[in-house]
Amino acid sequence: MHDERRRIEERVERLQNQRIKPAIYAATVPFEVTAWQAPGEPVSFDEAAAAPYEPFAMGTPWGPPWGTTWFRMRGVVPAEFAGRRVEAVIDLGFVGDWPGNQAEALVHLTDGTPLKAVNPLNQYVRIADPATGGEQIDYLVEAASNPDILADNFSKTTLLGDVLTAGDQPIYTFKRADIAVLDENVWHLDLDIEVLRELMVELGEHDPRRHEIAHALDRAMDLLDLDDIAGSAAAVREALAPVLAKPAHASAHVISGVGHAHIDSAWLWPIRETKRKTSRTFSNATSLAEEYDEFIFACSQAQQYEWVRDNYPKVWARIQESVKKGQWAPVGGMWVEADGNLPGGEAVARQFIHGKRFFIEHFGIETKGVWLPDSFGYNAAYPQLAKLAGNDWFLTQKISWNQTNKFPHHTFWWEGIDGTRIFTHFPPVDTYNARFSGAEMSRAVRNYQEKGAATRSLAPFGWGDGGGGPTREIMERARRLKDLEGSPKVEVEHPDAFFAKARAEYEDAPVWVGELYLELHRATYTSQARTKQGNRRSEHKLREAELWATTAALHAPGYSYPHKHLDRLWKTVLLHQFHDILPGSSIAWVHREAEAEYARVAEELEALTAEAVAALGGGGTRVFNTSPFDRAEVVRGPGGDPVYVEVPANGSAPLEDARPDEPVTVTGRVLDNGLVRVEVAEDGTLTSVRDLRAGREVLAGTGNLLRLHTDLPNYWDAWDVDKHYKNRYTDLLDADSVTVVDTDPLLGSIKVTRSFGQGSTLTQTITVRAGSPRIDFETDIDWHEAEKFLKAGFPVDIRAPHSSAEIAYGHVQRATHTNTSWEAARFEVSGHRWVHLAEPGYGVAVINDSTYGHDVTRTVREDGGTTTSVHLSLVRAPRIPDPGADQGRHRFTYSLLPGAGIEDAVAEGYALNLPLRVADAAGAPQPVVSVDGEGVTVEAVKLADDASGDVVVRLYESGGGRARGVLRTGFPLAGAEITDLLERPLEPAEFDARTGVPVELRPFQVLTLRLRRGAGS
């Protein structure tokens, strides 16, 4: 037989695209359309319904960037459409090949009831099935003219990313608004052909099934009457039925399809637009559920549900009904799909607490899995925190984007830093926007790493980010692929069902230990520094407000714990931890608003803390320590003078000068406090840091070397830093001035100012304080660079086989060598408050108050010694998607801590991020809780969320070893129990009303205690 594949494939493709698809809608009549351009921000339905509308013709430009145009569409179903399925078909002028991030609309009835959204690949609204003819149609369509930020594939900068700079010229041209008859025979024929054609081209050249499908399609096309597509469609379908009916092989891979619409809570649009995107997509999902009984829609992010509940109550009611029917699956159990690296441990816990509680309260459903398909790597505390929140499984997708190494598993047990394991799956389809194309199905099978041991994977299907979610076409594909020879089998089902089946067949899945590091998007640890600083400050201010509010609630008569206020502020911070806000990868509008929100949060938290402290009584001056460690350090009193104070952990002390053993001396450019001696060069760098306690030089080169790198990644400017950034740089060695500014016995400071680049300036105050080996670098930058990356380097004389960096509730170790491609790929990594380097007997920590990115390298010197260098990533200057990213003022502090063990790094990390508070207060009560025993660290102190008055304390082991201690209370203790993160009891805790609660923790274990107050508290 001759090989006629090319002829057949080209024939089928042309007939499908040029004859069959145009015949899907058999007859159309246009709507009568009028329009009203809403001024400024979006308006309510009632305001839009009362607005004056003007005639509007198809082919007319409409919609300035970020504008809202309301269209009124009126019409009557013609009598000749009776007995057929009739739909409204609306094309707003969709552009490009991405169904999200462009124009979209929500169609309402005149009473305000949302019907369904209109999106690029989902342009219809059902009118009647079957129609009777004569139906009166009157729609109000809220159309958003969101600009296509990706129009140039991220190759050009754009001012469209902020309403303040986007302009006011129309950017879309309305193409179509019709009442149309859907010819269901032709529509189904199109889908039959598409599924078979896509399957055919994925099969092997010598696969008999490929040739069988080709010849079946060829014969079927002979039956297609080109002059009467509709009339011949049924015969063509009948001819194709046998080849569509052949069952899949017994060993065929099984794909669990889960309806999904990945909607970024902000990204290339502002938060206000996400509120509308969710309503549109959720309207589509509930509408689709009415047509397909087997449809299951999995949706995460409690925040998005809350937006719909508050702004679109009728859509919310439909969601609740779909949940009851089992067609809507709340998943994820987090407030938002947060960044996986940057949020602190307590913030990750609160993501689960607030997310899971929302679903329990509103749907009576406790979610069982973590749904995080699109975060940029995942810290190794997740398994424990997920399990403590009651989760059994974890799903993500993004690791498939690795730049260098292919992750070796798709289904596995993920083991966290404490030893907790959670069953985890990476869909081998390599997308969270699947549509069941032949290419996707083939890729899922080909890509699947567990062949021979397991047989199933998951595929989230549907268009995201405003694309409208799952479509009827995708559901029809799933039906045809349910049991089709040559293809994997597709089952549409709840993700819980998939994970139960996957675990049952693969209980002995392999284990991956430690972080899930994404070998891409490494610049998200640094981009948009003010957003990151806002998060860090907010997390610590929330801790502070909760601690002192708890103290006041226990000891200040008449004080009321601000449950609702703190709840609202936590949710604001959690929202901004979304994986395109906190990482710095959103448009200018998003980050402008984020900075304003963080400022508001800081102001409100400052007021809450001040109110709580004031409630404890005035009449003196005290120092308040929110850190879980005792502190002896220099603080400035009300008049600005430095005072050396000693303050207990989680407690307070009078502002009394305790005078350390050694004063600070400043001789020339040398700072000395008897613990460390710091020599500052003429150019403002450090030439020596001498640890006087250990009798050793810390530096093995120029210290605090500021290096300005050229930074143009291959793609995704705000997301990526590629390895070649290291090859071109300028060291900032020209100082405008180096001046001694403080010579007090309690502190000595030298100020260094620099000018560089395109008008940027940098001022650093290098400070040594009495009683502390910590050297602070208070930094003020006015930054005006473009496509640059600023780092601060500390080469230390330590042979460290690995670095340790703080993460959520613990730390991870990373090799300092590059023996394998896995280590080499970690050329930029994340950490929280500190990174630590050590050799047996000696260590050094670099601490920060707002940055996350860093790198660690090592070299061997000619004298045989080893230099291990830490380079903190301070600020970047990407231009896409925000051309003004990071421009302007930045203020932050980082520190060098010589002679530090891990416990010192932990304590000083807290200290730098939780400054001592000086306030008017008289005698203060004992700390709410205190701990006897090393390694047991108090992370959160608060009142229970159920307003019972119980005290909730979250502890963890912070050093990486076993810890034992006793938790003592500053109030009468009547009972104690161990709870999960949601403060639900797990088991009673041993306690003694006089001595407290004994605590024993394994390495990095997180423990939540609920303490019942006794009489008199």
Tab-separated table of N, CA and C in Angstrom, residues 248 477-484 488-492:
chain	number	residue	atom	x	y	z
A	248	ALA	N	-9.350	1.355	24.653
A	248	ALA	CA	-7.925	1.509	24.941
A	248	ALA	C	-7.318	0.174	25.347
A	477	ARG	N	-13.913	16.336	24.590
A	477	ARG	CA	-12.670	15.598	24.349
A	477	ARG	C	-12.504	14.503	25.402
A	478	ALA	N	-12.756	14.878	26.676
A	478	ALA	CA	-12.611	13.899	27.760
A	478	ALA	C	-13.533	12.707	27.541
A	479	ARG	N	-14.757	12.963	27.078
A	479	ARG	CA	-15.685	11.861	26.810
A	479	ARG	C	-15.148	10.931	25.728
A	480	ARG	N	-14.582	11.499	24.676
A	480	ARG	CA	-14.066	10.678	23.574
A	480	ARG	C	-12.800	9.925	23.985
A	481	LEU	N	-12.061	10.485	24.945
A	481	LEU	CA	-10.807	9.864	25.368
A	481	LEU	C	-10.985	8.956	26.577
A	482	LYS	N	-12.196	8.772	27.002
A	482	LYS	CA	-12.440	7.935	28.185
A	482	LYS	C	-11.913	6.518	27.981
A	483	ASP	N	-12.062	6.016	26.765
A	483	ASP	CA	-11.613	4.636	26.501
A	483	ASP	C	-11.374	4.500	25.006
A	484	LEU	N	-10.235	5.031	24.535
A	484	LEU	CA	-9.963	5.122	23.102
A	484	LEU	C	-8.613	4.498	22.786
A	488	PRO	N	-4.115	7.394	26.238
A	488	PRO	CA	-4.378	7.091	27.645
A	488	PRO	C	-5.867	7.270	27.941
A	489	LYS	N	-6.344	6.584	28.958
A	489	LYS	CA	-7.732	6.728	29.373
A	489	LYS	C	-7.888	7.997	30.211
A	490	VAL	N	-8.981	8.703	30.016
A	490	VAL	CA	-9.253	9.927	30.770
A	490	VAL	C	-10.470	9.714	31.654
A	491	GLU	N	-10.289	9.941	32.945
A	491	GLU	CA	-11.384	9.903	33.904
A	491	GLU	C	-11.485	11.279	34.564
A	492	VAL	N	-12.629	11.905	34.449
A	492	VAL	CA	-12.835	13.180	35.142
A	492	VAL	C	-13.252	12.853	36.564
